[in-house]
Amino acid sequence: MARCTAPIHGHRTASARENCPACGGSYRGYNSYSSPYNSSSYGSSSSRSSGGGQSRSKARWSSAGSTVLYTPAEIRTLTPVRENVEKRSDIPDLRDVFLCHAWDDRKDSAKELHDILESKGVTVWFSEKDVLLGSSLLREIDKGLAKSRIGIVLVTPNFLERVKGEGIADKELSALLARDLLVPIVHDTTFEKLREVSPLLGSRSGLSTMEDTMLNVASKLAELVKVDDVVAN
């Protein structure tokens, strides 16, 4: 079967197309060459996602051998957090992650995320081990963030109900978000529903298990807090 020579020689002229063993004779008027082997469809640091064809690439903080890919929106969201991780890298005795979650999720999705993170070598501040039952949500977030590189909030239907019941003080939450240490992880719900109960937290972009698996979300968090062997793309 004849093979098209376009990826090597290109069909930039009518004569080139006529001389191609695969395409010769089929040309009907000049068009600029468009190869299927374009720069956005291959390479070690970029690819196409399976959902919607959105371009993904490695982040600046990705290690040389990393296979974790991010959307442009995720990189924009995580870059300020990463910059603060780097600024705080010389502070001793910090946990990598503070995991804030609803009490009802402690044995399900929160534990799943906690276990995956720890399997990747991430140290996690987790309520089951570190937070007393009945403690103030925001007070524990603030304390946990002070002793962790970043804070993540696992936003689930249970979490939304908890927020509705207790309420979140805009002033306190605004202070936490302004520190660029807080990353919402939306699971089994949406950012739209989060904005309905907490506009401030919902205004912050994050990661979603509706767009990625819990394993991939955890992989991104693990890379985000790792400060050794970082290479720039």
Phi, psi and omega in degrees: 000129182295142181250142180290136180268003185302315182301337181261308187259332182079147177255066183272351177226163179296322182293324178297319179292321180297326183277352179287130181295338181266324188255349184305136178088346183263358183290134178225074180097145187281133170227149178294145184292134175230106184273146173288347182262061180271167189294339183273354184255000178208178179117163186280342186240005177210155180199183174254136176285159181284340182256102174085359177070023181286134181294139178229151180209169175287155178270165178303326184269003179293144177284166185301320183265011184292143174248008182279127182242146186237150171282160176304322180295321179294320179296317177299320181292317188273342183301313178298325178294316179299319179299322177288326174301315181294322179294329183264009187293338182266003177279124184284157170061035175267139166289157177288317188221137167256120183258110175263134183203167176286146181303322182293344181263003189296333182253002183241254187296323179294317179293323178300312180296316178302313183294320179294316179300314180294328177294339179263012177083015180270132175273129190238130168277113189230135187302326180298336181250332194237345186243133180283142177300135179092358179289155178294131181304305184292325179296319180289324174300314182297315179295319181294319178297323180297334183249014182224157178293316177218164172244139174238140178248115178277104184267111180233173173304322178296319179297318180298321178295322179295318179296319178299319184288318185267330187078150177237127180288120183302321182297314181293315181295322178300320179296321180293316181292327181294340181279354180052046177237001188246127180237115175287137173243108184270126184226124180061024174205194184227162175294331178298316179292326177295318180296333179293329183254337178213086182303324181292311179294322180291340178285343179271124176290160179202217179243153183224134177280357172282340180253346182210166177279161176299324179297315180291323176299315179296324178297321178293320178294321180297318177294322184299324185263353180281126185249001179258152173056038179275136177239148177270138178283000000 
